[in-house]
mmCIF file of C-alpha atoms in Angstrom:
data_model
loop_
_atom_site.group_PDB
_atom_site.id
_atom_site.type_symbol
_atom_site.label_atom_id
_atom_site.label_comp_id
_atom_site.label_asym_id
_atom_site.label_seq_id
_atom_site.Cartn_x
_atom_site.Cartn_y
_atom_site.Cartn_z
ATOM 1 C CA MET A 1 207.683 85.301 212.758
ATOM 2 C CA ARG A 2 210.812 83.177 212.394
ATOM 3 C CA THR A 3 212.102 84.523 215.723
ATOM 4 C CA ILE A 4 208.831 83.655 217.487
ATOM 5 C CA CYS A 5 208.951 80.100 216.074
ATOM 6 C CA SER A 6 212.518 79.600 217.168
ATOM 7 C CA LEU A 7 211.717 80.930 220.641
ATOM 8 C CA LEU A 8 208.569 78.815 221.064
ATOM 9 C CA PRO A 9 210.294 75.796 222.654
ATOM 10 C CA LEU A 10 211.988 78.132 225.136
ATOM 11 C CA ILE A 11 208.668 79.833 225.948
ATOM 12 C CA VAL A 12 207.085 76.414 226.555
ATOM 13 C CA ILE A 13 209.966 75.372 228.806
ATOM 14 C CA LEU A 14 209.867 78.598 230.776
ATOM 15 C CA PHE A 15 206.132 78.996 231.167
ATOM 16 C CA GLY A 16 204.921 75.484 230.485
ATOM 17 C CA CYS A 17 202.141 74.376 228.188
ATOM 18 C CA PRO A 18 198.921 75.076 230.130
ATOM 19 C CA SER A 19 197.024 72.029 228.878
ATOM 20 C CA LEU A 20 199.944 69.656 229.520
ATOM 21 C CA LYS A 21 200.412 71.199 232.928
ATOM 22 C CA ALA A 22 196.754 70.528 233.725
ATOM 23 C CA VAL A 23 197.120 66.861 232.717
ATOM 24 C CA ASP A 24 200.260 66.598 234.804
ATOM 25 C CA GLU A 25 198.504 68.063 237.867
ATOM 26 C CA GLU A 26 195.639 65.637 237.343
ATOM 27 C CA ASN A 27 198.007 62.667 237.185
ATOM 28 C CA LYS A 28 199.688 63.761 240.381
ATOM 29 C CA SER A 29 196.428 63.349 242.288
ATOM 30 C CA LEU A 30 195.784 59.832 240.976
ATOM 31 C CA PRO A 31 197.113 56.818 242.869
ATOM 32 C CA LEU A 32 199.860 54.990 241.011
ATOM 33 C CA ALA A 33 198.524 51.519 240.371
ATOM 34 C CA PRO A 34 200.927 48.764 239.346
ATOM 35 C CA ILE A 35 200.560 47.627 235.739
ATOM 36 C CA PRO A 36 198.964 44.165 235.789
ATOM 37 C CA SER A 37 200.564 41.349 233.849
ATOM 38 C CA GLU A 38 198.816 40.078 230.730
ATOM 39 C CA ALA A 39 197.916 36.845 232.536
ATOM 40 C CA LYS A 40 196.366 38.857 235.386
ATOM 41 C CA ARG A 41 194.413 41.008 232.963
ATOM 42 C CA LEU A 42 193.002 37.894 231.319
ATOM 43 C CA VAL A 43 192.136 36.144 234.571
ATOM 44 C CA LEU A 44 190.366 39.234 235.903
ATOM 45 C CA GLU A 45 188.419 39.392 232.652
ATOM 46 C CA THR A 46 187.408 35.745 233.172
ATOM 47 C CA ALA A 47 186.472 36.395 236.815
ATOM 48 C CA SER A 48 184.258 39.330 235.872
ATOM 49 C CA ALA A 49 181.677 36.727 234.782
ATOM 50 C CA PHE A 50 181.505 35.540 238.405
ATOM 51 C CA THR A 51 181.104 39.101 239.693
ATOM 52 C CA ASP A 52 178.050 39.455 237.454
ATOM 53 C CA ASP A 53 176.698 36.379 239.212
ATOM 54 C CA GLY A 54 177.068 37.875 242.701
ATOM 55 C CA PHE A 55 180.528 36.480 243.541
ATOM 56 C CA LYS A 56 183.136 38.594 245.322
ATOM 57 C CA VAL A 57 186.557 38.294 243.704
ATOM 58 C CA ARG A 58 189.382 38.418 246.279
ATOM 59 C CA ASP A 59 191.555 41.474 245.676
ATOM 60 C CA ALA A 60 194.723 39.452 245.095
ATOM 61 C CA ASP A 61 196.116 37.065 242.560
ATOM 62 C CA TRP A 62 198.642 34.262 242.585
ATOM 63 C CA SER A 63 201.173 34.866 239.823
ATOM 64 C CA PHE A 64 203.393 31.908 239.000
ATOM 65 C CA THR A 65 205.298 30.211 236.233
ATOM 66 C CA LEU A 66 203.919 26.853 235.216
ATOM 67 C CA ASP A 67 206.451 24.306 234.125
ATOM 68 C CA GLN A 68 204.368 22.117 231.841
ATOM 69 C CA ALA A 69 205.560 18.904 233.406
ATOM 70 C CA LYS A 70 205.072 20.072 236.981
ATOM 71 C CA PRO A 71 201.789 21.216 238.553
ATOM 72 C CA GLN A 72 201.781 24.128 241.011
ATOM 73 C CA PHE A 73 199.876 24.146 244.304
ATOM 74 C CA LEU A 74 198.400 26.791 246.602
ATOM 75 C CA ARG A 75 197.018 26.292 250.130
ATOM 76 C CA VAL A 76 193.638 27.821 250.855
ATOM 77 C CA THR A 77 191.070 27.689 253.646
ATOM 78 C CA LEU A 78 187.539 27.151 252.383
ATOM 79 C CA PHE A 79 184.306 27.288 254.362
ATOM 80 C CA ALA A 80 181.304 24.979 254.124
ATOM 81 C CA GLY A 81 178.249 26.741 252.788
ATOM 82 C CA LEU A 82 180.137 29.200 250.606
ATOM 83 C CA HIS A 83 180.408 28.755 246.850
ATOM 84 C CA TYR A 84 183.912 29.244 245.410
ATOM 85 C CA TRP A 85 185.325 29.647 241.923
ATOM 86 C CA PHE A 86 189.012 29.562 241.040
ATOM 87 C CA ALA A 87 190.087 30.899 237.652
ATOM 88 C CA VAL A 88 193.481 30.728 235.958
ATOM 89 C CA ALA A 89 194.730 32.342 232.753
ATOM 90 C CA SER A 90 197.873 32.611 230.703
ATOM 91 C CA ALA A 91 198.679 34.854 227.760
ATOM 92 C CA GLY A 92 199.853 31.872 225.706
ATOM 93 C CA SER A 93 197.132 30.658 223.347
ATOM 94 C CA GLY A 94 195.967 27.095 222.925
ATOM 95 C CA VAL A 95 197.290 25.779 226.242
ATOM 96 C CA ASN A 96 195.112 23.205 227.956
ATOM 97 C CA LEU A 97 195.079 24.523 231.540
ATOM 98 C CA LYS A 98 193.343 22.633 234.329
ATOM 99 C CA ILE A 99 192.539 23.425 237.973
ATOM 100 C CA VAL A 100 192.136 20.515 240.388
ATOM 101 C CA LEU A 101 191.062 20.972 244.019
ATOM 102 C CA TYR A 102 192.316 18.646 246.747
ATOM 103 C CA ASP A 103 191.171 18.179 250.341
ATOM 104 C CA ARG A 104 193.487 18.240 253.358
ATOM 105 C CA GLN A 105 194.438 14.586 252.822
ATOM 106 C CA GLY A 106 195.415 15.306 249.230
ATOM 107 C CA HIS A 107 192.417 13.554 247.647
ATOM 108 C CA SER A 108 190.960 15.325 244.624
ATOM 109 C CA VAL A 109 187.569 16.914 245.186
ATOM 110 C CA LYS A 110 185.030 16.971 242.400
ATOM 111 C CA GLY A 111 183.922 20.450 241.415
ATOM 112 C CA GLU A 112 182.327 22.200 238.469
ATOM 113 C CA ALA A 113 184.879 22.629 235.688
ATOM 114 C CA TRP A 114 184.965 25.270 232.973
ATOM 115 C CA GLN A 115 187.480 25.384 230.195
ATOM 116 C CA ASP A 116 187.740 27.946 227.463
ATOM 117 C CA ALA A 117 186.868 26.475 224.102
ATOM 118 C CA GLY A 118 189.477 28.659 222.450
ATOM 119 C CA THR A 119 187.043 31.478 221.813
ATOM 120 C CA HIS A 120 188.848 33.937 224.115
ATOM 121 C CA GLU A 121 192.268 35.557 224.085
ATOM 122 C CA GLY A 122 195.000 33.493 225.798
ATOM 123 C CA SER A 123 194.276 30.272 227.684
ATOM 124 C CA ARG A 124 191.822 30.047 230.579
ATOM 125 C CA ALA A 125 190.209 27.521 232.920
ATOM 126 C CA ALA A 126 188.058 27.675 236.046
ATOM 127 C CA THR A 127 186.776 25.316 238.731
ATOM 128 C CA GLY A 128 183.912 25.861 241.154
ATOM 129 C CA LEU A 129 183.252 24.161 244.487
ATOM 130 C CA ILE A 130 180.773 24.252 247.340
ATOM 131 C CA PRO A 131 182.814 22.534 250.070
ATOM 132 C CA LYS A 132 180.982 20.088 252.318
ATOM 133 C CA GLN A 133 183.473 20.729 255.111
ATOM 134 C CA SER A 134 185.340 23.828 256.237
ATOM 135 C CA GLY A 135 189.109 23.455 256.317
ATOM 136 C CA GLU A 136 192.352 23.431 254.429
ATOM 137 C CA TYR A 137 192.303 22.641 250.721
ATOM 138 C CA PHE A 138 194.889 22.721 247.931
ATOM 139 C CA VAL A 139 194.433 24.317 244.527
ATOM 140 C CA GLY A 140 196.474 22.554 241.863
ATOM 141 C CA VAL A 141 197.124 24.073 238.444
ATOM 142 C CA GLU A 142 198.521 22.015 235.614
ATOM 143 C CA SER A 143 198.903 22.047 231.889
ATOM 144 C CA LEU A 144 197.554 19.015 230.091
ATOM 145 C CA ASP A 145 199.858 19.607 227.124
ATOM 146 C CA HIS A 146 203.115 17.829 227.737
ATOM 147 C CA SER A 147 204.357 18.098 224.164
ATOM 148 C CA THR A 148 205.932 21.553 224.458
ATOM 149 C CA ASP A 149 208.555 22.516 226.982
ATOM 150 C CA VAL A 150 207.756 26.167 227.587
ATOM 151 C CA ASN A 151 207.259 27.815 230.968
ATOM 152 C CA LEU A 152 203.976 29.688 231.143
ATOM 153 C CA ASP A 153 203.328 32.831 233.141
ATOM 154 C CA CYS A 154 199.960 32.284 234.809
ATOM 155 C CA SER A 155 197.683 34.164 237.181
ATOM 156 C CA LEU A 156 195.004 32.703 239.455
ATOM 157 C CA VAL A 157 192.200 34.470 241.310
ATOM 158 C CA MET A 158 189.467 33.202 243.614
ATOM 159 C CA ALA A 159 185.879 34.319 244.111
ATOM 160 C CA TYR A 160 183.243 33.410 246.695
ATOM 161 C CA LYS A 161 179.612 34.021 247.550
ATOM 162 C CA MET B 1 198.504 14.701 245.254
ATOM 163 C CA THR B 2 201.734 13.533 246.910
ATOM 164 C CA GLU B 3 203.002 14.386 250.390
ATOM 165 C CA SER B 4 205.901 16.383 248.919
ATOM 166 C CA GLN B 5 203.469 18.374 246.764
ATOM 167 C CA LYS B 6 201.419 19.136 249.894
ATOM 168 C CA LYS B 7 204.529 20.239 251.752
ATOM 169 C CA GLY B 8 205.670 22.378 248.834
ATOM 170 C CA ALA B 9 202.279 24.066 248.322
ATOM 171 C CA LEU B 10 202.530 27.834 248.537
ATOM 172 C CA PHE B 11 201.079 29.686 251.521
ATOM 173 C CA SER B 12 200.261 33.166 250.220
ATOM 174 C CA ASP B 13 199.609 36.096 252.560
ATOM 175 C CA ASP B 14 196.992 37.366 250.139
ATOM 176 C CA LEU B 15 194.993 34.259 249.242
ATOM 177 C CA SER B 16 195.740 31.497 251.759
ATOM 178 C CA ILE B 17 194.390 33.547 254.655
ATOM 179 C CA PRO B 18 190.637 34.077 254.246
ATOM 180 C CA SER B 19 189.586 37.709 254.392
ATOM 181 C CA ALA B 20 187.464 38.711 257.381
ATOM 182 C CA GLY B 21 184.671 39.339 254.871
ATOM 183 C CA GLU B 22 184.860 35.714 253.749
ATOM 184 C CA VAL B 23 184.763 34.429 257.346
ATOM 185 C CA PHE B 24 181.756 36.615 258.121
ATOM 186 C CA ALA B 25 179.990 35.507 254.920
ATOM 187 C CA ALA B 26 180.501 31.900 256.017
ATOM 188 C CA LEU B 27 178.857 32.689 259.379
ATOM 189 C CA ASN B 28 175.892 34.575 257.936
ATOM 190 C CA ALA B 29 173.880 31.582 256.720
ATOM 191 C CA PRO B 30 174.175 29.266 259.739
ATOM 192 C CA CYS B 31 174.225 31.864 262.555
ATOM 193 C CA HIS B 32 172.329 34.977 261.308
ATOM 194 C CA PRO B 33 174.459 37.358 263.432
ATOM 195 C CA ASN B 34 173.166 40.734 264.548
ATOM 196 C CA TRP B 35 176.100 42.678 263.119
ATOM 197 C CA VAL B 36 174.986 46.026 264.564
ATOM 198 C CA THR B 37 175.642 44.742 268.103
ATOM 199 C CA LEU B 38 179.141 43.609 267.078
ATOM 200 C CA LEU B 39 180.318 47.041 265.927
ATOM 201 C CA THR B 40 182.939 48.812 268.014
ATOM 202 C CA PRO B 41 184.066 52.446 267.644
ATOM 203 C CA ALA B 42 187.017 52.801 265.295
ATOM 204 C CA THR B 43 189.901 54.719 266.781
ATOM 205 C CA ALA B 44 193.487 54.097 265.770
ATOM 206 C CA PRO B 45 195.977 53.869 268.656
ATOM 207 C CA VAL B 46 198.266 56.826 269.291
ATOM 208 C CA THR B 47 201.716 55.311 269.031
ATOM 209 C CA THR B 48 204.932 55.521 267.067
ATOM 210 C CA ASP B 49 205.581 51.795 267.361
ATOM 211 C CA ARG B 50 205.433 50.461 263.783
ATOM 212 C CA ALA B 51 204.584 46.935 264.947
ATOM 213 C CA GLN B 52 201.555 48.164 266.876
ATOM 214 C CA LEU B 53 200.495 50.363 263.942
ATOM 215 C CA ALA B 54 200.676 47.367 261.585
ATOM 216 C CA LEU B 55 198.625 45.270 264.019
ATOM 217 C CA ALA B 56 196.047 48.062 264.269
ATOM 218 C CA VAL B 57 195.658 48.158 260.467
ATOM 219 C CA GLY B 58 194.568 44.509 260.611
ATOM 220 C CA VAL B 59 192.084 45.120 263.428
ATOM 221 C CA LEU B 60 190.579 48.101 261.605
ATOM 222 C CA ALA B 61 190.299 46.159 258.343
ATOM 223 C CA ALA B 62 188.284 43.467 260.136
ATOM 224 C CA ASN B 63 186.176 46.179 261.807
ATOM 225 C CA GLY B 64 185.464 47.581 258.360
ATOM 226 C CA TYR B 65 183.918 44.288 257.248
ATOM 227 C CA ILE B 66 181.746 44.233 260.393
ATOM 228 C CA ALA B 67 180.531 47.746 259.564
ATOM 229 C CA VAL B 68 179.762 46.619 256.006
ATOM 230 C CA GLU B 69 177.810 43.612 257.318
ATOM 231 C CA ALA B 70 175.969 45.961 259.703
ATOM 232 C CA GLN B 71 175.399 48.305 256.735
ATOM 233 C CA ASP B 72 176.653 51.261 258.786
ATOM 234 C CA GLY B 73 178.052 53.695 256.222
ATOM 235 C CA GLN B 74 179.247 56.238 258.790
ATOM 236 C CA GLN B 75 181.311 53.589 260.602
ATOM 237 C CA VAL B 76 182.873 52.460 257.320
ATOM 238 C CA LYS B 77 183.860 56.050 256.576
ATOM 239 C CA ASN B 78 185.333 56.447 260.083
ATOM 240 C CA ILE B 79 187.268 53.199 259.750
ATOM 241 C CA GLY B 80 188.543 54.204 256.311
ATOM 242 C CA ARG B 81 189.767 57.516 257.729
ATOM 243 C CA GLU B 82 191.532 55.765 260.635
ATOM 244 C CA MET B 83 193.174 53.272 258.255
ATOM 245 C CA MET B 84 194.469 56.168 256.153
ATOM 246 C CA SER B 85 195.960 57.848 259.225
ATOM 247 C CA LEU B 86 197.660 54.592 260.250
ATOM 248 C CA ALA B 87 199.008 54.150 256.724
ATOM 249 C CA LYS B 88 200.365 57.695 256.869
ATOM 250 C CA ALA B 89 202.029 57.027 260.236
ATOM 251 C CA LEU B 90 203.607 53.890 258.755
ATOM 252 C CA GLY B 91 204.756 55.802 255.664
ATOM 253 C CA VAL B 92 202.787 53.534 253.315
ATOM 254 C CA SER B 93 200.019 55.914 252.269
ATOM 255 C CA GLU B 94 201.262 57.194 248.909
ATOM 256 C CA ASN B 95 199.162 54.774 246.843
ATOM 257 C CA LEU B 96 196.018 55.217 248.926
ATOM 258 C CA MET B 97 194.942 58.705 247.921
ATOM 259 C CA GLY B 98 192.009 57.545 245.793
ATOM 260 C CA ARG B 99 190.826 54.893 248.266
ATOM 261 C CA GLY B 100 189.495 57.278 250.919
ATOM 262 C CA SER B 101 187.225 59.085 248.492
ATOM 263 C CA SER B 102 185.990 55.782 247.025
ATOM 264 C CA LEU B 103 185.082 54.524 250.506
ATOM 265 C CA ILE B 104 183.124 57.721 251.208
ATOM 266 C CA GLU B 105 181.390 57.575 247.823
ATOM 267 C CA PHE B 106 180.387 53.909 248.188
ATOM 268 C CA ALA B 107 179.247 54.447 251.805
ATOM 269 C CA GLU B 108 177.021 57.334 250.726
ATOM 270 C CA ASP B 109 175.545 55.184 247.947
ATOM 271 C CA ASN B 110 175.019 52.190 250.298
ATOM 272 C CA ALA B 111 177.060 50.116 247.830
ATOM 273 C CA TRP B 112 177.946 47.424 250.374
ATOM 274 C CA ASP B 113 179.575 44.915 248.000
ATOM 275 C CA SER B 114 181.738 47.656 246.492
ATOM 276 C CA LEU B 115 182.639 48.819 249.997
ATOM 277 C CA ALA B 116 183.759 45.325 251.022
ATOM 278 C CA ALA B 117 185.873 45.096 247.863
ATOM 279 C CA GLU B 118 187.344 48.554 248.477
ATOM 280 C CA LEU B 119 188.218 47.661 252.088
ATOM 281 C CA GLU B 120 190.064 44.549 250.966
ATOM 282 C CA ALA B 121 191.807 46.592 248.256
ATOM 283 C CA THR B 122 192.847 49.219 250.839
ATOM 284 C CA GLU B 123 194.261 46.562 253.173
ATOM 285 C CA ASN B 124 196.105 44.909 250.268
ATOM 286 C CA GLU B 125 197.418 48.233 248.990
ATOM 287 C CA ILE B 126 198.926 48.891 252.424
ATOM 288 C CA LYS B 127 200.454 45.390 252.438
ATOM 289 C CA THR B 128 201.817 45.830 248.901
ATOM 290 C CA THR B 129 203.509 49.096 249.864
ATOM 291 C CA MET B 130 204.926 47.402 252.981
ATOM 292 C CA ARG B 131 206.294 44.652 250.688
ATOM 293 C CA ASP B 132 207.734 47.216 248.259
ATOM 294 C CA GLN B 133 209.438 48.943 251.168
ATOM 295 C CA LYS B 134 210.943 45.621 252.344
ATOM 296 C CA ASP B 135 208.695 45.663 255.431
ATOM 297 C CA ARG B 136 207.354 42.152 254.932
ATOM 298 C CA ASN B 137 207.357 41.592 258.695
ATOM 299 C CA LEU B 138 204.673 44.216 259.094
ATOM 300 C CA ILE B 139 202.433 42.289 256.656
ATOM 301 C CA VAL B 140 202.617 39.262 258.952
ATOM 302 C CA LEU B 141 201.427 41.428 261.844
ATOM 303 C CA THR B 142 198.583 43.000 259.848
ATOM 304 C CA SER B 143 197.340 39.590 258.663
ATOM 305 C CA ALA B 144 197.594 38.112 262.158
ATOM 306 C CA ALA B 145 195.682 41.002 263.733
ATOM 307 C CA ALA B 146 192.899 40.869 261.126
ATOM 308 C CA TRP B 147 192.524 37.164 261.819
ATOM 309 C CA LEU B 148 192.584 37.830 265.567
ATOM 310 C CA ARG B 149 189.763 40.400 265.407
ATOM 311 C CA GLY B 150 187.848 38.148 262.990
ATOM 312 C CA THR B 151 188.229 35.277 265.472
ATOM 313 C CA GLU B 152 187.049 37.445 268.366
ATOM 314 C CA VAL B 153 183.864 38.316 266.497
ATOM 315 C CA ALA B 154 183.348 34.845 265.036
ATOM 316 C CA THR B 155 183.632 33.196 268.473
ATOM 317 C CA GLN B 156 181.243 35.783 269.904
ATOM 318 C CA ILE B 157 178.704 34.897 267.193
ATOM 319 C CA VAL B 158 179.078 31.157 267.690
ATOM 320 C CA LEU B 159 178.893 31.427 271.483
ATOM 321 C CA ILE B 160 175.516 33.122 271.068
ATOM 322 C CA ASP B 161 174.367 30.578 268.471
ATOM 323 C CA PRO B 162 176.411 27.372 268.863
ATOM 324 C CA ASN B 163 175.749 26.062 265.376
ATOM 325 C CA PRO B 164 178.082 23.201 264.262
ATOM 326 C CA GLN B 165 178.659 24.802 260.851
ATOM 327 C CA GLY B 166 179.546 28.081 262.570
ATOM 328 C CA ILE B 167 181.976 26.294 264.894
ATOM 329 C CA SER B 168 183.625 24.631 261.885
ATOM 330 C CA VAL B 169 184.391 28.089 260.457
ATOM 331 C CA ILE B 170 186.442 28.916 263.550
ATOM 332 C CA ARG B 171 188.049 25.495 263.965
ATOM 333 C CA GLN B 172 190.982 26.045 261.596
ATOM 334 C CA PRO B 173 194.108 24.857 263.456
ATOM 335 C CA GLU B 174 196.174 24.644 260.242
ATOM 336 C CA LEU B 175 195.630 28.302 259.468
ATOM 337 C CA ALA B 176 196.401 29.330 263.052
ATOM 338 C CA ARG B 177 199.541 27.142 262.922
ATOM 339 C CA HIS B 178 200.732 28.908 259.766
ATOM 340 C CA LEU B 179 200.172 32.333 261.276
ATOM 341 C CA ALA B 180 201.933 31.232 264.491
ATOM 342 C CA MET B 181 204.886 29.990 262.413
ATOM 343 C CA GLN B 182 205.059 33.263 260.496
ATOM 344 C CA LEU B 183 205.035 35.216 263.771
ATOM 345 C CA ASP B 184 207.708 32.908 265.149
ATOM 346 C CA GLY B 185 209.845 33.652 262.083
ATOM 347 C CA LEU B 186 209.913 37.402 262.724
ATOM 348 C CA PRO B 187 213.341 38.911 263.454
ATOM 349 C CA PRO B 188 214.198 39.070 267.189
ATOM 350 C CA ARG B 189 214.079 42.901 267.352
ATOM 351 C CA MET B 190 210.394 42.683 266.394
ATOM 352 C CA LYS B 191 209.493 39.389 268.030
ATOM 353 C CA ASN B 192 210.820 40.568 271.377
ATOM 354 C CA LYS B 193 208.527 43.584 271.549
ATOM 355 C CA PRO B 194 206.105 42.774 274.415
ATOM 356 C CA LEU B 195 202.941 43.192 272.321
ATOM 357 C CA VAL B 196 204.248 41.114 269.400
ATOM 358 C CA ALA B 197 205.490 38.433 271.816
ATOM 359 C CA LYS B 198 202.014 38.329 273.346
ATOM 360 C CA VAL B 199 200.375 37.964 269.925
ATOM 361 C CA GLN B 200 202.752 35.139 269.024
ATOM 362 C CA GLN B 201 202.144 33.348 272.326
ATOM 363 C CA THR B 202 198.381 33.678 271.967
ATOM 364 C CA PHE B 203 198.483 32.181 268.486
ATOM 365 C CA SER B 204 200.537 29.230 269.733
ATOM 366 C CA GLU B 205 198.023 28.643 272.518
ATOM 367 C CA MET B 206 195.126 28.941 270.068
ATOM 368 C CA VAL B 207 196.658 26.199 267.910
ATOM 369 C CA THR B 208 196.665 23.857 270.907
ATOM 370 C CA ILE B 209 193.071 24.718 271.780
ATOM 371 C CA LEU B 210 191.815 24.417 268.186
ATOM 372 C CA ASP B 211 193.600 21.062 267.809
ATOM 373 C CA SER B 212 191.862 19.730 270.924
ATOM 374 C CA MET B 213 188.339 20.748 269.911
ATOM 375 C CA GLY B 214 185.630 18.328 268.858
ATOM 376 C CA ALA B 215 185.265 16.139 271.960
ATOM 377 C CA THR B 216 181.947 17.386 273.398
ATOM 378 C CA PRO B 217 179.795 20.468 272.752
ATOM 379 C CA GLU B 218 180.348 21.543 276.384
ATOM 380 C CA SER B 219 184.128 21.405 276.178
ATOM 381 C CA ASP B 220 184.031 23.093 272.759
ATOM 382 C CA ARG B 221 182.027 25.938 274.224
ATOM 383 C CA SER B 222 184.547 26.352 277.026
ATOM 384 C CA LYS B 223 187.389 26.377 274.490
ATOM 385 C CA LEU B 224 185.625 28.893 272.252
ATOM 386 C CA LEU B 225 185.220 31.118 275.281
ATOM 387 C CA GLN B 226 188.945 30.892 276.027
ATOM 388 C CA ILE B 227 189.764 31.796 272.428
ATOM 389 C CA HIS B 228 187.285 34.652 272.454
ATOM 390 C CA ASP B 229 188.605 36.161 275.694
ATOM 391 C CA ALA B 230 192.223 35.852 274.585
ATOM 392 C CA ALA B 231 191.516 37.432 271.185
ATOM 393 C CA ALA B 232 189.338 40.188 272.648
ATOM 394 C CA GLY B 233 191.910 41.091 275.317
ATOM 395 C CA LEU B 234 194.678 41.281 272.760
ATOM 396 C CA VAL B 235 192.640 43.360 270.303
ATOM 397 C CA LYS B 236 191.979 45.846 273.116
ATOM 398 C CA GLU B 237 195.668 46.009 273.858
ATOM 399 C CA ILE B 238 196.523 46.586 270.181
ATOM 400 C CA MET B 239 194.006 49.415 269.986
ATOM 401 C CA ASN B 240 195.084 50.876 273.355
ATOM 402 C CA VAL B 241 191.623 50.390 274.822
ATOM 403 C CA SER B 242 191.838 50.053 278.584
ATOM 404 C CA GLY B 243 189.514 48.525 281.142
ATOM 405 C CA GLY B 244 186.199 46.720 280.925
ATOM 406 C CA THR B 245 185.393 43.222 279.817
ATOM 407 C CA PRO B 246 186.220 42.297 276.214
ATOM 408 C CA SER B 247 182.866 41.919 274.480
ATOM 409 C CA PRO B 248 179.538 40.648 275.744
ATOM 410 C CA VAL B 249 178.931 36.947 275.320
ATOM 411 C CA PRO B 250 176.825 34.653 277.452
ATOM 412 C CA SER B 251 179.195 32.658 279.616
ATOM 413 C CA PRO B 252 177.385 29.886 281.481
ATOM 414 C CA VAL B 253 180.476 27.686 281.285
ATOM 415 C CA PRO B 254 183.524 29.070 283.056
ATOM 416 C CA ALA B 255 186.776 29.010 281.120
ATOM 417 C CA ALA B 256 188.715 25.993 282.278
ATOM 418 C CA ALA B 257 192.207 27.033 281.335
ATOM 419 C CA THR B 258 194.317 29.986 282.334
ATOM 420 C CA MET B 259 194.435 31.736 278.956
ATOM 421 C CA GLN B 260 193.041 35.182 279.673
ATOM 422 C CA GLY B 261 193.524 38.244 277.533
ATOM 423 C CA GLY B 262 196.396 36.635 275.691
ATOM 424 C CA THR B 263 198.682 36.832 278.689
ATOM 425 C CA LYS B 264 200.525 34.019 280.364
ATOM 426 C CA PRO B 265 203.089 34.090 283.115
#
């Protein structure tokens, strides 16, 4: 019995553990997806509410580090007649994030704003817009808390219908 | 927002360029296109030229959205298969194994929204692998070609139904300028390939045309026709389709300028 026990690891190495082998084979056939960041996981969770409402979430995110004193901007092309939502999230809790949309001239455009009341994990905000004109717009993300000096890893996604 | 903030704003390959699906969604309400008539058979070009393969991925991705709008499941499956074979030829297919079966499954279930999402995911997966393999230049070509095919179809729709809101979807000189700049920034060994040079030149010419639009409906129609013919000719060249006229549009106004099929002396 003692000999069998001592030889067991060798037997497993030589012949393999059937169940583990099966799992390994299964994994081989699955595509290797990159592990999303925590901020991306949170923003996709936020955007899932839009999907339920018939919005299509673009299969891409904008990952960036937000310096709390300096807003970040992304160029986008939006079309009149479509309804857009932009959502941003960060893993850091209690941060007052804000999304502001600007037209081509750099003037802010009034949209529907949503901000997490602190009931969800991390920090989140979203802004919706039905543009009156098709064209280039800018999405600005800023933190309204200027007291702390920490850089925040953020992720932004957009949805349309 | 300050001028320096505008200048410093990020242009992202993934989000700053609207997906073909988004462009087509924007045309649906004002123009009510008959998507079935806009479908073209999906066949990837037989070539070993990586630049042409990358361009073809973009064209096929846009074709996929047309097939989704037309709710033609068989075409979506065909396009998915062709995209996989292109990805394999480019050596960027390792992460796509699950995508093909998802496309087939969604097509069989008539899950059109899921299909559109899966098509965008497939295109992005190819681009991500290109990025991982330090082939960022190929991403520029794929994005440009998707936009080119989207523009061909969008102009065709608007020429049939010249709705101002539809025209405004196409009239995006800033976006065309960005794509032209990206193409211009390609390394010489790629930029000097005849097909890539032609794509770059066509984009530059499109910027000029798009910038000059808005004077009269008649001149706009003529300009849309020029854009359509240039885009259609180039798409045919990318896909190695020879002969015939690009795609049927009513053409009561002759094209004023010389831009034909993306070529220029």
